[in-house]
Each structure stands twice: as structure tokens, then as C-alpha cells.
Amino acid sequence: MPELPEVETIARGLARRVTGDVIESVWIGRKKEPLKSPAAEMALVLEQSRIAQVHRMGKHIVFELDRGAVTNASHGRKTRISAKAQWIVHLGMTGRLQVCEPQAEIAKHTHAILRLSSGRELRFVDPRRFGRLSSAATAEFHATGIEPLEIDAEHFAALFRGRKTPIKSALLNQKLLRGVGNIYADESLFRSGIRPRRRASTISHESLAKLHTGLQDVLKEAIALGGSSVSDYVNADGEEGFFQLEHRVYGREGALCRVCKTPIKRVVIAGRSSHYCPKCQK
DNA sequence: ACTATTTCCTGGATGC
DNA sequence: TGCATCCAGGAAATAG
């Protein structure tokens, strides 16, 4: 399940492989489900666009497109119109973007194929269809929330002021912070000694400062290790990450806390599995 | 204006 | 072996 570190890893891998490539044609398999923009509109935006840049915003992968040469038919000669556009991909739970040769077997649940001028294809595969594709030709895509690696301690603490919701839910709320998912919410709460059910507004400024540091540390460490490979996550080169080996609470129900040997507990908060150490976290 | 709950979707694990 | 049931979870939609 790709969260900020996994999406960052994937975006960097894609940037290395497809930057500069031109999208020559597009095949879109479904009319709705993964699509947020109409299929025809998306194809129109993508085709003949040059991929100028690939980067991450929250859990979104954003392809910055440069739609260079456009024929102005009214004068019968080519006029260069510089137009910017974007292709925005959210991988959901099981979404994957693969760069491959055209003869490579088309995986089950392939929903979109972009044919590139380099002769390769960029394919979007998503069995569970929680992923989303959208395009922005005029209005620039604007993700909600603030990047957790860019926010300072004061603004971070202010996000939770007056919120009665459990801190775990607040961390998952993409309108506050963007990119934090279940794994890194649990891991950052462990690092800062806060139980996931604690009401956000009741947490001391000092603890929130620890949470700010803990969250930034865990995200940076995870990016350095290529993300966490749980279930079927792989990066743009099909390689697994290694941060799952560093998890201190996530997915460790019943296993002993690495700090105090107390068995890790699992509770459900807002429909999400939440893991914590009952001794280390208060 | 918030917060809580439900819904979407399929593969893999589990149980009988 | 086969079939039914449950579970994972991000974010949008819905309800309170």
C-alpha cells in the first residue's frame, strides 16, 4: 500500500525512466472506475505531450506535461503554442505504473497504456481499482494539506489544535497533512510515545513536537530504504523496499515491543488497524 | 464546521 | 478440493 515514502520512491524511478519521452498515443480500458476525468479528455491531454517532469504530491504522482508543437490550422502553418498540462495518478492500494516493452504480456487489470516515443509503454495496472487517474489541462492540480516533510513544528502543532478526533485519524486526514497513511501514522505515534486513540487536542505541545520529529524521521528513513514492501508493493523497477524490516509496531500484533518486550496491541480506529505498545505509548 | 460511518473493489487467507 | 466468508485500506460520499 503506497504511502508517501513508497510514492516518492516510485516517482523518482519513473522520473529517471520517462522524463523527456513523448506520449504518442493512449489506450484507456475503462470509462469510469479509475478515471476522474473523462477518458476522451484525458487522451486529448496526454497524446503528443512531452513528459517534462515526474514528481510526488502527497500520495499522488504528478506528470508535468509540455504540449509543445501544436498546429494552428487557420494560417496553414505550424505555430508553437506553449501549453502546460498534468497527468495525476493515485495508486490507491494496489495500483502500479510499469514501464515495459510493447511485447511484454499485458497484466490482468491493466486499465491504461501510454505508448512512448522511445518505443516503450507506460502502463497503469490496478486489480482493486482504488487507484485514480486524472488530467488537468487548464487548472493546475492542487492537492490538499501540507507536505509533512516541509511543515515546521509550530504549524504542525497548530494542525491539531481543538480537534477532538483521535490523533491517528488526524494524521490520516489528507486535508491536514498529505501523504501519511496507516503504516507511518502508527510508526510515528510509537516513536513519539502517543497512543493512537488520544484525542488530538489533549496532546501536550511537547508531545506534538516529538510527533513532528518522529514523523519526519520515519518518512526520511523509509524513503532512504525504498519504502515498505507489505502485500505487493514494488518500485518502478519492480524492486521491493526494505523499510518493512524496520517497522516497530505496524503489522506486529502480539509480537514483542522492540524497546520493552511488551506484546504489541492492535485496535481498530475509524475502520483502520492501529498498532501500538501499551507500555511505551500513553 | 467537524466528526463518524459507510462504500467502493478483488486477491489471499481462513474455516468447514 | 471446493465453496463461502472475512479482511486489507485511501478517499469520497453520506449521515449525524
GROMACS .gro file of C-alpha atoms in nm, chain A residues 169-271:
model
  103
  169SER     CA    1  -0.739   0.983   1.243
  170ALA     CA    2  -0.596   1.334   1.229
  171LEU     CA    3  -0.266   1.201   1.091
  172LEU     CA    4  -0.454   1.012   0.820
  173ASN     CA    5  -0.662   1.317   0.727
  174GLN     CA    6  -0.519   1.430   0.393
  175LYS     CA    7  -0.670   1.776   0.434
  176LEU     CA    8  -0.428   1.837   0.722
  177LEU     CA    9  -0.115   1.650   0.615
  178ARG     CA   10  -0.084   1.486   0.278
  179GLY     CA   11   0.087   1.152   0.224
  180VAL     CA   12   0.067   0.993   0.568
  181GLY     CA   13  -0.105   0.654   0.561
  182ASN     CA   14  -0.166   0.374   0.808
  183ILE     CA   15   0.191   0.244   0.838
  184TYR     CA   16   0.364   0.576   0.901
  185ALA     CA   17   0.087   0.706   1.127
  186ASP     CA   18   0.136   0.406   1.357
  187GLU     CA   19   0.516   0.418   1.339
  188SER     CA   20   0.537   0.791   1.412
  189LEU     CA   21   0.300   0.757   1.711
  190PHE     CA   22   0.519   0.482   1.853
  191ARG     CA   23   0.829   0.696   1.813
  192SER     CA   24   0.665   0.982   1.999
  193GLY     CA   25   0.509   0.771   2.276
  194ILE     CA   26   0.149   0.866   2.194
  195ARG     CA   27  -0.138   0.616   2.185
  196PRO     CA   28  -0.336   0.628   1.860
  197ARG     CA   29  -0.669   0.687   2.040
  198ARG     CA   30  -0.553   1.001   2.222
  199ARG     CA   31  -0.772   1.297   2.129
  200ALA     CA   32  -0.557   1.533   1.921
  201SER     CA   33  -0.650   1.841   2.126
  202THR     CA   34  -0.538   1.682   2.456
  203ILE     CA   35  -0.179   1.618   2.347
  204SER     CA   36   0.086   1.844   2.501
  205HIS     CA   37   0.289   2.079   2.288
  206GLU     CA   38   0.598   1.883   2.388
  207SER     CA   39   0.450   1.554   2.268
  208LEU     CA   40   0.342   1.713   1.941
  209ALA     CA   41   0.699   1.831   1.894
  210LYS     CA   42   0.811   1.470   1.937
  211LEU     CA   43   0.547   1.358   1.689
  212HIS     CA   44   0.668   1.616   1.438
  213THR     CA   45   1.025   1.486   1.467
  214GLY     CA   46   0.917   1.121   1.479
  215LEU     CA   47   0.706   1.154   1.167
  216GLN     CA   48   0.973   1.335   0.968
  217ASP     CA   49   1.239   1.086   1.080
  218VAL     CA   50   1.034   0.779   0.992
  219LEU     CA   51   0.942   0.919   0.650
  220LYS     CA   52   1.303   1.007   0.568
  221GLU     CA   53   1.433   0.670   0.684
  222ALA     CA   54   1.167   0.490   0.482
  223ILE     CA   55   1.249   0.688   0.168
  224ALA     CA   56   1.617   0.602   0.217
  225LEU     CA   57   1.527   0.231   0.223
  226GLY     CA   58   1.296   0.248  -0.079
  227GLY     CA   59   0.971   0.228   0.118
  228SER     CA   60   0.791  -0.060   0.289
  229SER     CA   61   0.701  -0.369   0.090
  230VAL     CA   62   0.393  -0.514   0.251
  231SER     CA   63   0.149  -0.706   0.031
  232ASP     CA   64   0.272  -0.640  -0.322
  233TYR     CA   65   0.443  -0.302  -0.334
  234VAL     CA   66   0.738  -0.272  -0.572
  235ASN     CA   67   0.910   0.039  -0.709
  236ALA     CA   68   0.928   0.148  -1.073
  237ASP     CA   69   1.200  -0.109  -1.140
  238GLY     CA   70   0.998  -0.391  -0.986
  239GLU     CA   71   1.217  -0.400  -0.676
  240GLU     CA   72   1.094  -0.428  -0.320
  241GLY     CA   73   1.167  -0.175  -0.048
  242PHE     CA   74   1.322  -0.269   0.283
  243PHE     CA   75   1.159  -0.047   0.541
  244GLN     CA   76   0.911  -0.318   0.647
  245LEU     CA   77   1.206  -0.474   0.832
  246GLU     CA   78   1.228  -0.157   1.042
  247HIS     CA   79   0.863  -0.146   1.149
  248ARG     CA   80   0.834  -0.124   1.527
  249VAL     CA   81   0.457  -0.168   1.560
  250TYR     CA   82   0.280  -0.188   1.223
  251GLY     CA   83   0.182  -0.546   1.142
  252ARG     CA   84   0.336  -0.673   1.468
  253GLU     CA   85   0.028  -0.755   1.676
  254GLY     CA   86   0.124  -0.998   1.954
  255ALA     CA   87   0.496  -0.965   1.878
  256LEU     CA   88   0.715  -0.815   2.149
  257CYS     CA   89   0.792  -0.445   2.159
  258ARG     CA   90   1.149  -0.389   2.045
  259VAL     CA   91   1.203  -0.148   2.334
  260CYS     CA   92   1.027  -0.304   2.637
  261LYS     CA   93   0.923  -0.657   2.528
  262THR     CA   94   0.552  -0.590   2.593
  263PRO     CA   95   0.324  -0.754   2.333
  264ILE     CA   96   0.209  -0.508   2.066
  265LYS     CA   97  -0.165  -0.441   2.063
  266ARG     CA   98  -0.394  -0.387   1.768
  267VAL     CA   99  -0.717  -0.189   1.784
  268VAL     CA  100  -0.945  -0.055   1.512
  269ILE     CA  101  -0.978   0.323   1.486
  270ALA     CA  102  -1.202   0.471   1.217
  271GLY     CA  103  -1.202   0.133   1.044
   0.00000   0.00000   0.00000
